CSV table of C-alpha atoms in Angstrom, one decimal:
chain,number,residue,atom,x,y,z
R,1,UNK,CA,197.4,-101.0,31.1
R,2,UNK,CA,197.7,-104.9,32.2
R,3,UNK,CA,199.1,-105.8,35.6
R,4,UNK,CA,202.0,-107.8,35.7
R,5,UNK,CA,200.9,-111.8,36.6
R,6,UNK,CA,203.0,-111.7,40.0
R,7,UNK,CA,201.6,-108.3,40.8
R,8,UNK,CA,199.0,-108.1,44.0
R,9,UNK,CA,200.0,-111.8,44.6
R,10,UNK,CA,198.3,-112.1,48.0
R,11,UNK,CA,195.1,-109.9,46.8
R,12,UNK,CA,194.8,-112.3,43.9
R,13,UNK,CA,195.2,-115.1,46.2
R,14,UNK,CA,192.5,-113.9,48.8
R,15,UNK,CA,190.0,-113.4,45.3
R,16,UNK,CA,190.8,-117.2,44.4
R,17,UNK,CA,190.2,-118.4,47.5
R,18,UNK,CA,187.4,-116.9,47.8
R,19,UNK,CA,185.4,-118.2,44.3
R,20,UNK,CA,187.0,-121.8,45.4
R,21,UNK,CA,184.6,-121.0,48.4
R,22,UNK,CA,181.4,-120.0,46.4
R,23,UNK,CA,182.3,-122.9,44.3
R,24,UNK,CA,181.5,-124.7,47.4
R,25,UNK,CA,178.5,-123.1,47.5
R,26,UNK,CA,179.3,-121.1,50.9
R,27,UNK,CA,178.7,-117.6,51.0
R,28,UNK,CA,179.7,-114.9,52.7
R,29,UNK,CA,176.9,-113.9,55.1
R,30,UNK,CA,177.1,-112.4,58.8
R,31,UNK,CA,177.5,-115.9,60.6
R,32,UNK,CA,179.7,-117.9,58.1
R,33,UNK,CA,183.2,-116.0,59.8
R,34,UNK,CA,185.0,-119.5,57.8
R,35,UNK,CA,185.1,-116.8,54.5
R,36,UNK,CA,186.5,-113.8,56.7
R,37,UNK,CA,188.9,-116.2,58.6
R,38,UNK,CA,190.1,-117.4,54.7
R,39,UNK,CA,190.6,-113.6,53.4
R,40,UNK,CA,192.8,-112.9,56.5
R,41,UNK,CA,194.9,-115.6,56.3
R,42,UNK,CA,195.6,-115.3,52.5
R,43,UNK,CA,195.9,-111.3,52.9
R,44,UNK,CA,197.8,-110.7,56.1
R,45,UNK,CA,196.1,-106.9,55.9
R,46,UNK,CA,198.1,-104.4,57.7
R,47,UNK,CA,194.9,-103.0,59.2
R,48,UNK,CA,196.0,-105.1,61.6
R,49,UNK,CA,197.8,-102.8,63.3
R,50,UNK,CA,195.4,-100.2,64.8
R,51,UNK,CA,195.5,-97.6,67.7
R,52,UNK,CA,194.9,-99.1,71.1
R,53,UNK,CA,193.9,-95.8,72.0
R,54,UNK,CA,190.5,-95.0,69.6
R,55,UNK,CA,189.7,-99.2,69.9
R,56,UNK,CA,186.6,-100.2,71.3
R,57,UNK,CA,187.9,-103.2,73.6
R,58,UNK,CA,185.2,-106.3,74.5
R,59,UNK,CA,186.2,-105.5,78.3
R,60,UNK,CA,185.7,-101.7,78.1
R,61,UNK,CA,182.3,-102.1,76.1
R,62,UNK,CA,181.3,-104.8,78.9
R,63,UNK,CA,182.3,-102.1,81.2
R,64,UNK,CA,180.1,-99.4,79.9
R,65,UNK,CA,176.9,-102.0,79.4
R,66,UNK,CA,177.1,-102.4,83.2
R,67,UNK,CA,177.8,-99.1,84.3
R,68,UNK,CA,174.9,-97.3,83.7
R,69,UNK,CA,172.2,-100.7,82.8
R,70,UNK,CA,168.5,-99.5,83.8
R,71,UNK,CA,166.9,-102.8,84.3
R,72,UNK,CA,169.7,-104.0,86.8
R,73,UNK,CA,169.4,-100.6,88.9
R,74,UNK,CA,165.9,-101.2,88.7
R,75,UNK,CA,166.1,-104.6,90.1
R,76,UNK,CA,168.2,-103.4,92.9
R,77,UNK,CA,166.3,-100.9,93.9
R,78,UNK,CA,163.0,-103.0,94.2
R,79,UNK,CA,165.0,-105.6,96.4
R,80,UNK,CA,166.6,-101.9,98.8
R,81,UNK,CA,162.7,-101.2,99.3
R,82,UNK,CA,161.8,-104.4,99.8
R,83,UNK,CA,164.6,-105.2,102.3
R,84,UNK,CA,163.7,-102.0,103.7
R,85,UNK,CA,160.0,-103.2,104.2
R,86,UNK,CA,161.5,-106.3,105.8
R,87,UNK,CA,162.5,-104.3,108.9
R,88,UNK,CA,159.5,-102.4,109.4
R,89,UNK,CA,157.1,-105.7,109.1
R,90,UNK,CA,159.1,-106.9,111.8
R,91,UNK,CA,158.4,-104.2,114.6
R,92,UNK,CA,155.0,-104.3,116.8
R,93,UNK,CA,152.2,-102.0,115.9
R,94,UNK,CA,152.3,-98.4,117.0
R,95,UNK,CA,150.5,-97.8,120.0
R,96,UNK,CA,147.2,-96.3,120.3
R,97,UNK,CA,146.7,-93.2,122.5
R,98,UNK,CA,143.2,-92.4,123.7
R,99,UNK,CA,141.0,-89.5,124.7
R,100,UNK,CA,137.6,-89.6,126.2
R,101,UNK,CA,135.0,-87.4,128.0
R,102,UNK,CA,132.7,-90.1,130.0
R,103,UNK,CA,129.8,-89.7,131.8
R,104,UNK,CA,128.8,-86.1,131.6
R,105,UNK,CA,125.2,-85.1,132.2
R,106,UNK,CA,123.1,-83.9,129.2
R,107,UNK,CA,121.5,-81.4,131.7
R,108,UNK,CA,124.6,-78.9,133.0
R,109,UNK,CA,127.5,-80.5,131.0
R,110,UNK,CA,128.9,-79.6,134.5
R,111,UNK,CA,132.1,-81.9,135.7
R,112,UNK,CA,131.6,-81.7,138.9
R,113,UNK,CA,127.9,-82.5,138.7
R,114,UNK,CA,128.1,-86.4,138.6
R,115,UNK,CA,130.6,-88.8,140.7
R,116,UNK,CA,130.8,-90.9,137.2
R,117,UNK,CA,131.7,-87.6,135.1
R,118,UNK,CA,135.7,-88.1,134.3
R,119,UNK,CA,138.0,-87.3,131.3
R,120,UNK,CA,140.0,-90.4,130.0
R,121,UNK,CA,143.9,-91.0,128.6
R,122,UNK,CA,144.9,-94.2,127.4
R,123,UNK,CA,146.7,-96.3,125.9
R,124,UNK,CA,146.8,-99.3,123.8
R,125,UNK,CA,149.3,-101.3,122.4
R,126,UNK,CA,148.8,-104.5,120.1
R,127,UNK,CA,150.6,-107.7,120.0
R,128,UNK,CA,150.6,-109.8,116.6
R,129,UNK,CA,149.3,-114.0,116.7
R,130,UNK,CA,152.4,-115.5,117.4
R,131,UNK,CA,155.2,-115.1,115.6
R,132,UNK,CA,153.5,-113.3,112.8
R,133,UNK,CA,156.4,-110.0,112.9
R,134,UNK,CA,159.2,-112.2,112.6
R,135,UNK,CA,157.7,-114.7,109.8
R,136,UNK,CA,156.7,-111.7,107.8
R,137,UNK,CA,159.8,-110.3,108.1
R,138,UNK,CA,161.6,-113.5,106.7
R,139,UNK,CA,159.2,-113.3,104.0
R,140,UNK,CA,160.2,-110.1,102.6
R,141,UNK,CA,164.0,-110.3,103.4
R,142,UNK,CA,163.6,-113.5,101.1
R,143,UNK,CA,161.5,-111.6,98.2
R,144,UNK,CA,164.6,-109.0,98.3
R,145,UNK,CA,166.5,-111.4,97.6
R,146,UNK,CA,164.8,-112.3,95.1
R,147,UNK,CA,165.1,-109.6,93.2
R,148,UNK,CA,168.3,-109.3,94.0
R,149,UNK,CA,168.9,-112.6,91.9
R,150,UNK,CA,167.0,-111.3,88.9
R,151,UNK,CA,169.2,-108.1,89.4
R,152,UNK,CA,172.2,-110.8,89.0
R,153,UNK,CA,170.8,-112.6,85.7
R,154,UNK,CA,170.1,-109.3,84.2
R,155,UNK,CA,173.9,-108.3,84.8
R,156,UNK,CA,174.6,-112.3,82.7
R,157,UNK,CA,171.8,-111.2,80.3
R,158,UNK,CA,173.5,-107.5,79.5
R,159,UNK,CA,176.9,-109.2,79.3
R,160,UNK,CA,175.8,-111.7,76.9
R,161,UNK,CA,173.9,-109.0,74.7
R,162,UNK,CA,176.9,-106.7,74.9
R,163,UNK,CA,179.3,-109.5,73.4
R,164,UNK,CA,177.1,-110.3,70.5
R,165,UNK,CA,176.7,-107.3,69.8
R,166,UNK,CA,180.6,-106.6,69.6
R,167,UNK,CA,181.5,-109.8,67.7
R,168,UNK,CA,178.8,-109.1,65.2
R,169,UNK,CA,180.1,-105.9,64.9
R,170,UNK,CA,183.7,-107.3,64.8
R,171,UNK,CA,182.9,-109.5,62.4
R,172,UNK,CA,181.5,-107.1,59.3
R,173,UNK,CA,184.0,-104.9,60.5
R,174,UNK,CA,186.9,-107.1,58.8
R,175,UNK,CA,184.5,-107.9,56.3
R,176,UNK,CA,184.2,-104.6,55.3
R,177,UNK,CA,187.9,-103.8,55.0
R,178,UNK,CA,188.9,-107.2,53.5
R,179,UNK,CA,186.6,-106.7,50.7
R,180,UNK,CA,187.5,-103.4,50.5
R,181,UNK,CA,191.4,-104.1,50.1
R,182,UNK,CA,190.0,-106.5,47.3
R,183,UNK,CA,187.9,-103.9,45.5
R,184,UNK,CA,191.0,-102.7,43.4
R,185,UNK,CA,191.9,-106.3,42.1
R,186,UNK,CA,188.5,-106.6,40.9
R,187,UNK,CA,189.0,-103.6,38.6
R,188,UNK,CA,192.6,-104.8,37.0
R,189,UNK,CA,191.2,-107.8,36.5
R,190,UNK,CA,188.4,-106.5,34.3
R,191,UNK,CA,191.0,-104.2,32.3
R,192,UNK,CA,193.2,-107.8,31.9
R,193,UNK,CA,190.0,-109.2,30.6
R,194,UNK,CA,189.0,-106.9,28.4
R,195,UNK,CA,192.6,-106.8,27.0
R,196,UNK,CA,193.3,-110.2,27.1
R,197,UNK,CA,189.5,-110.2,24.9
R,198,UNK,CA,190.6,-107.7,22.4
R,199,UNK,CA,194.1,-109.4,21.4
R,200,UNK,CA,191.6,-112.7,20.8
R,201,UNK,CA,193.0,-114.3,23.9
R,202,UNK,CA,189.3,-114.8,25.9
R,203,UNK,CA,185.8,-114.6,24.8
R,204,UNK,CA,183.5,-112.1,25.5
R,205,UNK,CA,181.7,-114.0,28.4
R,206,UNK,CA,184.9,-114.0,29.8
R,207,UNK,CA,184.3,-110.0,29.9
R,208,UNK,CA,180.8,-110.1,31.3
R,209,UNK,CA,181.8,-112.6,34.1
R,210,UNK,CA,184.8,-110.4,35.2
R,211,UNK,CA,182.0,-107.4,34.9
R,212,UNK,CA,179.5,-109.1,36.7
R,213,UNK,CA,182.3,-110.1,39.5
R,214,UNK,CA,182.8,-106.4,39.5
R,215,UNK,CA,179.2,-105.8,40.7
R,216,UNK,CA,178.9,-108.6,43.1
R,217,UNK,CA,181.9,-107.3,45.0
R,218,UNK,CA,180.0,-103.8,44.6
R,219,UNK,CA,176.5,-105.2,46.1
R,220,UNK,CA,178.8,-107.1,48.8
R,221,UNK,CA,179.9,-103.8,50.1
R,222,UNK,CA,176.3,-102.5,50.4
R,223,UNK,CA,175.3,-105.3,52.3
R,224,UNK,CA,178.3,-105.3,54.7
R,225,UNK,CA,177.6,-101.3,54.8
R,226,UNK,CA,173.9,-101.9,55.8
R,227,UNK,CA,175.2,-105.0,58.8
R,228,UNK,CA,177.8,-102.2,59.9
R,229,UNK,CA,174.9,-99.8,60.3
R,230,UNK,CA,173.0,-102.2,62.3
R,231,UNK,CA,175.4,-103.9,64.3
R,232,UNK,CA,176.6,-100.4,65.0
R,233,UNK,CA,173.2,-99.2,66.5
R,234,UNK,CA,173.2,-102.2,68.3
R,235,UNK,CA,176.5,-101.7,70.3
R,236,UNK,CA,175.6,-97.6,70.9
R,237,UNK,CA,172.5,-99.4,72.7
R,238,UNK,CA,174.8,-100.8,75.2
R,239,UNK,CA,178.1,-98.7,75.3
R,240,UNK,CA,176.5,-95.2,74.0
R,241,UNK,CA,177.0,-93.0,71.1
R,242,UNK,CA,181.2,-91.8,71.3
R,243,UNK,CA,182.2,-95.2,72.3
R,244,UNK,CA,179.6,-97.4,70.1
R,245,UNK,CA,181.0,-95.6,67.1
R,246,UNK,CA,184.9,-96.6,67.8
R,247,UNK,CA,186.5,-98.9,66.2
R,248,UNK,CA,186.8,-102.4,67.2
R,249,UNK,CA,190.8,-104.3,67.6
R,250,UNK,CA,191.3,-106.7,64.6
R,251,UNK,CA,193.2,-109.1,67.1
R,252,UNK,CA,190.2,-111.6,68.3
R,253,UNK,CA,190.5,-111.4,72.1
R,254,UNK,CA,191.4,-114.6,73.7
R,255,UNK,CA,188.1,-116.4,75.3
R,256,UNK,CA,188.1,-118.8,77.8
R,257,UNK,CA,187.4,-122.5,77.3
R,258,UNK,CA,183.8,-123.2,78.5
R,259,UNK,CA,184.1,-125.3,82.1
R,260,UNK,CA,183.1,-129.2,81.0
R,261,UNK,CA,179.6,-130.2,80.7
R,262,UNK,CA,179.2,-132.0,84.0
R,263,UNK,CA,180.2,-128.6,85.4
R,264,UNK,CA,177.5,-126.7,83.7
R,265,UNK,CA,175.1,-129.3,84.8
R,266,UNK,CA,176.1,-128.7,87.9
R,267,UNK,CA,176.6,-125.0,88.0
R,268,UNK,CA,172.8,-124.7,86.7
R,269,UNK,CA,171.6,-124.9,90.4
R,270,UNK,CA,173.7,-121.7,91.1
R,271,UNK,CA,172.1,-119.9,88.2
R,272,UNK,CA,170.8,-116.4,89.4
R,273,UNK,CA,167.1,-117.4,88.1
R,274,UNK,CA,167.0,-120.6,90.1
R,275,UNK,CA,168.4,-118.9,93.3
R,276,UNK,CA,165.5,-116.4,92.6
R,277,UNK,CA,162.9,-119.2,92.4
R,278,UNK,CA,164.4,-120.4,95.5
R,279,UNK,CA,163.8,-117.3,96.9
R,280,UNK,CA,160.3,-117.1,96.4
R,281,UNK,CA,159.8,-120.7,97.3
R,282,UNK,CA,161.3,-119.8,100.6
R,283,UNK,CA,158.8,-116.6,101.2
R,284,UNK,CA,155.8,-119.5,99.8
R,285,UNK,CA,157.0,-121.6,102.7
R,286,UNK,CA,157.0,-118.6,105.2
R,287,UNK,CA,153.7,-117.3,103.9
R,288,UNK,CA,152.1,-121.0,104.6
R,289,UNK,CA,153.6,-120.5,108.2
R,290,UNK,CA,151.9,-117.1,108.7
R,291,UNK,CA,148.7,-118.8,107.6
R,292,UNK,CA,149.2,-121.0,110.8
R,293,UNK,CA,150.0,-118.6,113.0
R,294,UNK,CA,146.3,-117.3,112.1
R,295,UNK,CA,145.4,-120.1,114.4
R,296,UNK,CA,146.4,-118.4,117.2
R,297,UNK,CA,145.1,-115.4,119.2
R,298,UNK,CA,146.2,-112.0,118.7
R,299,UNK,CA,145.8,-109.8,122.2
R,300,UNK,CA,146.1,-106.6,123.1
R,301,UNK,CA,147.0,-104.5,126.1
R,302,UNK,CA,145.1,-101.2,127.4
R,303,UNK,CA,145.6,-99.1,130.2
R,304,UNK,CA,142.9,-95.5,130.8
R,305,UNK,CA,142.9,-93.1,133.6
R,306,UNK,CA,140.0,-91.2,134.2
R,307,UNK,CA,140.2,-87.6,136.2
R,308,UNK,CA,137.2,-86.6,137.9
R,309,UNK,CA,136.6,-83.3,139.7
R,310,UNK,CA,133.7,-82.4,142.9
R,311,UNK,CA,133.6,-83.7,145.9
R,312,UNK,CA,131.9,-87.2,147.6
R,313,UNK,CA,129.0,-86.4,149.9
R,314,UNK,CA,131.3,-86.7,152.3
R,315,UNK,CA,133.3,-83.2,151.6
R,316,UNK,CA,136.4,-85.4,150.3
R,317,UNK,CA,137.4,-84.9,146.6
R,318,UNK,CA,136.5,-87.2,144.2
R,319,UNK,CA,139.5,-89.6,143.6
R,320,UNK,CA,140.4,-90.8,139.9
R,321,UNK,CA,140.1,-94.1,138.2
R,322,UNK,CA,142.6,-96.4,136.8
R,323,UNK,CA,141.3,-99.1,134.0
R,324,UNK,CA,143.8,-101.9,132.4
R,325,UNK,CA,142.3,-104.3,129.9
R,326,UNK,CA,143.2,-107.2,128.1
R,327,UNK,CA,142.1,-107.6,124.9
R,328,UNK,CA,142.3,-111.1,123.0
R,329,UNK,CA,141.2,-112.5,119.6
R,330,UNK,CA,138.8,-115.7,119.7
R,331,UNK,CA,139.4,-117.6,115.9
R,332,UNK,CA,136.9,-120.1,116.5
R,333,UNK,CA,135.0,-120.1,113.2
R,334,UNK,CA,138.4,-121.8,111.4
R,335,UNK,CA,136.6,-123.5,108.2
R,336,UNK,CA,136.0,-120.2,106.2
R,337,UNK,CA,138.6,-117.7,106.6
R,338,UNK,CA,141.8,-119.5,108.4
R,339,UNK,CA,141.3,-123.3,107.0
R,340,UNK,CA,140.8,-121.4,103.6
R,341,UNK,CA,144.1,-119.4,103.7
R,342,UNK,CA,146.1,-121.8,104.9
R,343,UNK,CA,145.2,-124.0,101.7
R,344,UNK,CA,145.4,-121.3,99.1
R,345,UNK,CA,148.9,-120.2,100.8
R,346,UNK,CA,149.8,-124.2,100.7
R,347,UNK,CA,148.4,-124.3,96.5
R,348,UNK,CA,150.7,-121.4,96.2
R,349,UNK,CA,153.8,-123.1,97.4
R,350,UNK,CA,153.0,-126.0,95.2
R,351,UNK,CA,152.9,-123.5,92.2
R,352,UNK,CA,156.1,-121.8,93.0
R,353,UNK,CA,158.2,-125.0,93.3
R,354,UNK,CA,156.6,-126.3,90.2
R,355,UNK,CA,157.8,-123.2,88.4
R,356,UNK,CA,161.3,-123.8,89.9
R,357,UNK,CA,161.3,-127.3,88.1
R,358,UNK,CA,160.1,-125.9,84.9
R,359,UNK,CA,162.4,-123.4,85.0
R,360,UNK,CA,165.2,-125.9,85.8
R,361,UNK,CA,164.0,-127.8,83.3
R,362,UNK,CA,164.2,-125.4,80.3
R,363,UNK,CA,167.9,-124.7,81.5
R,364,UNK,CA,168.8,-127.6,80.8
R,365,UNK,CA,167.2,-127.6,77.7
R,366,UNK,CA,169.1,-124.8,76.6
R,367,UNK,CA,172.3,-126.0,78.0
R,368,UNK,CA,171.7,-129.2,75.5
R,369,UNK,CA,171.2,-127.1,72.5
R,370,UNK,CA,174.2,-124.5,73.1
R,371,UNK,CA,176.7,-127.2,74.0
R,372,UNK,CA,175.7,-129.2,71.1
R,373,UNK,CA,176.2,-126.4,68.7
R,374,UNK,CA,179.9,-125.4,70.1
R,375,UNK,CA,180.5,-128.9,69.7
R,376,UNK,CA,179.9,-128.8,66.4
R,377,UNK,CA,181.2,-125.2,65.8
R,378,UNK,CA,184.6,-126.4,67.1
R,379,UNK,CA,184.1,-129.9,64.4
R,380,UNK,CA,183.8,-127.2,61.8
R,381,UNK,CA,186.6,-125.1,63.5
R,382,UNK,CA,188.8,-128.3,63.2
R,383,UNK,CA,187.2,-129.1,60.0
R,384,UNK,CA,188.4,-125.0,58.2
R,385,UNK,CA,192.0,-125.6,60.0
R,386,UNK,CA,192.8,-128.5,59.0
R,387,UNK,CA,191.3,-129.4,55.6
R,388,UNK,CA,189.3,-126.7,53.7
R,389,UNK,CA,191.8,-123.9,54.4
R,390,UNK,CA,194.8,-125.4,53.2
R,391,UNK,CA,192.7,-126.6,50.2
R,392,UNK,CA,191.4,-123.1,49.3
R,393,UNK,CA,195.0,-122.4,49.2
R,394,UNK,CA,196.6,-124.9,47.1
R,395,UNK,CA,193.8,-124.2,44.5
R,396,UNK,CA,194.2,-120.7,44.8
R,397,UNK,CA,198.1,-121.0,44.1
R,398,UNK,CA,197.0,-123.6,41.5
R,399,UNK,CA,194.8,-121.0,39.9
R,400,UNK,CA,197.7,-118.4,40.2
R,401,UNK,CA,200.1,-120.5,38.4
R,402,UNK,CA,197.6,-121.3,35.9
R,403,UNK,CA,196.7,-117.5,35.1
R,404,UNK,CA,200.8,-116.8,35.2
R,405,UNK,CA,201.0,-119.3,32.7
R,406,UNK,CA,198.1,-117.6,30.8
């Protein structure tokens, strides 16, 4: 019950290549893709061929992280109410209507009694220190769009979430069915062992190792089993149950070259985060403005007419009386409630446009540390294309001969 030594030539070559890795002392875990990129190469699997119609595309899942993402609706509908505020901050104070009963004696409670008795109407209306409506206004318009922005870097954040999740996933995906493909070599070559051992051919170690090959390949499954079932959850987070539980193309899809680094540096201004900091910077600078316009008086503009009934002494009828008054604000004690504002409003400012630099700052930082590593991701790239992959081969065909020979 041997196998023939040019049977399952390619599955034999894929199992070669793959202890000429461990020799190396790489292994197969869920970020060292070099090992998958080696098995599909030697194998050629025909899994490759897959319906377009049950696949889980990156776009689509993209698609259906956006559609329906809580945070960025959230963020959106903070900046609607805000905007929303923006427009009624802006508009005068509603008037003031007023109703009085002046001047009646304690005695009768009689209108007509007293020439001073009258009922009153009025009106009042209120007018803002300078240009407080429109500054406030400003203000909010600008913390909309604030949140606007962070509705923008949440969209970036989701996106990026959604892809790692699907590349994971795409990743222990082939995994899985390379190994699996693989799983019947690993028994025939235990049965060649074992007969190869019984005709005096090997040693019994020789047994034991093919065994114990066996089992690895066994444990390997579990583990790629237990990624699958995480990476799995992970997706369903983003794309839901059905569509989370598709199955993902085994073409890579075709990603764009990042722009240069200069452009990055650049593009880190336009980041949705710094725009938002900007934001608020921009409704710090209208809030020190408002503190200035506390400076300035604030009025207010009354009108009352009072109805009277009886008559004068004189037999004619008492006539009515028209009031208007102005009413003004007097800020003349400045050194404990506007001086005050205006300097916490001015710390405030200071803080905000601090944060923006930090926050510019740690961009940077970060743009450092990911461009370094896809620098040296595509070295290593470079390094599996042109070097260790055609040297996995050749000792794999090596091996092959070797064995054929055997």
């Amino acid at each position: 019950m041997g196998i023939s030594p040019v049977a399952s030539k390619q599955s034999l070559l894929a199992y070669l290549a793959l202890r000429s890795i461990d020799m190396g002392s790489f292994k197969l875990e869920s970020r060292h893709i070099g090992v998958s990129f080696i098995f599909y190469l030697a194998i050629q699997s025909p899994w490759a061929q897959s319906d377009s119609a049950q696949i889980l595309s990156l776009k689509e899942a993209e698609n259906l992280a956006l559609r329906d993402e809580p945070t960025i609706e959230r963020f959106n509908a903070s900046a609607g109410a805000i905007a929303e505020r923006a427009v009624a901050k802006g508009q005068l104070p509603d008037p003031k209507f007023r109703f009085g009963l002046m001047n009646f004696p304690t005695d009768t409670f009689n209108r007509t009694q007293e020439p001073m008795t009258q009922i009153q109407l009025g009106i009042q209306q209120s007018f803002p220190r300078g240009d407080s409506l429109g500054i406030k206004a400003r203000q909010s318009e600008a913390l909309s769009g604030a949140q606007r922005e962070l509705a923008a870097d949440r969209m970036l954040k989701a996106l990026q979430e959604v892809r790692l999740s699907w590349l994971e996933r795409y990743y222990w995906q082939g995994a899985q069915r390379i190994v699996e493909r693989n799983s019947d070599l690993f028994s025939k070559l235990v049965e060649v062992t074992k007969q190869q051992y019984a005709v005096g051919r090997h040693n019994q170690q020789d047994v034991i190792r093919a065994q114990l090959e066996r089992s690895l390949l066994d444990d390997r499954l579990e583990k790629i089993g237990i990624q699958q079932a995480q990476v799995r959850a992970e997706l369903m987070r983003w794309t839901g149950p059905e569509a989370g539980a598709r199955p993902l193309p085994s073409v890579f899809p075709r990603l764009p070259e990042p722009p240069s680094r200069e452009g990055l540096e650049e593009a880190l201004n336009a980041h949705p985060l710094i725009r938002s900091d900007l934001a608020k910077v921009t409704a710090g600078q209208e809030s020190v403005a408002l503190a200035r316009e506390a400076y300035k008086p604030g009025w207010a503009l009354g009108v009352n007419y009072g109805f009277r009934d009886g008559q004068n002494p004189s037999g004619r009828e008492r006539a009515d009386f028209l009031s208007a008054f102005v009413t003004v604000d007097l800020p003349i004690f400045r050194s404990k409630r506007q001086d005050r504002e205006l300097s916490a409003s001015q710390f405030e400012l200071r803080a905000m446009q601090h944060a923006r630099d930090e926050r510019l700052r740690q961009l940077r930082q970060q743009l450092d540390g990911h461009y370094a590593r896809w620098q040296h991701l595509n070295s290593r790239a470079t390094l599996y294309n042109d070097t260790l992959l055609s040297q996995s081969r050749e000792n794999a065909r090596a091996t092959l001969l070797a064995y054929q020979n055997d």
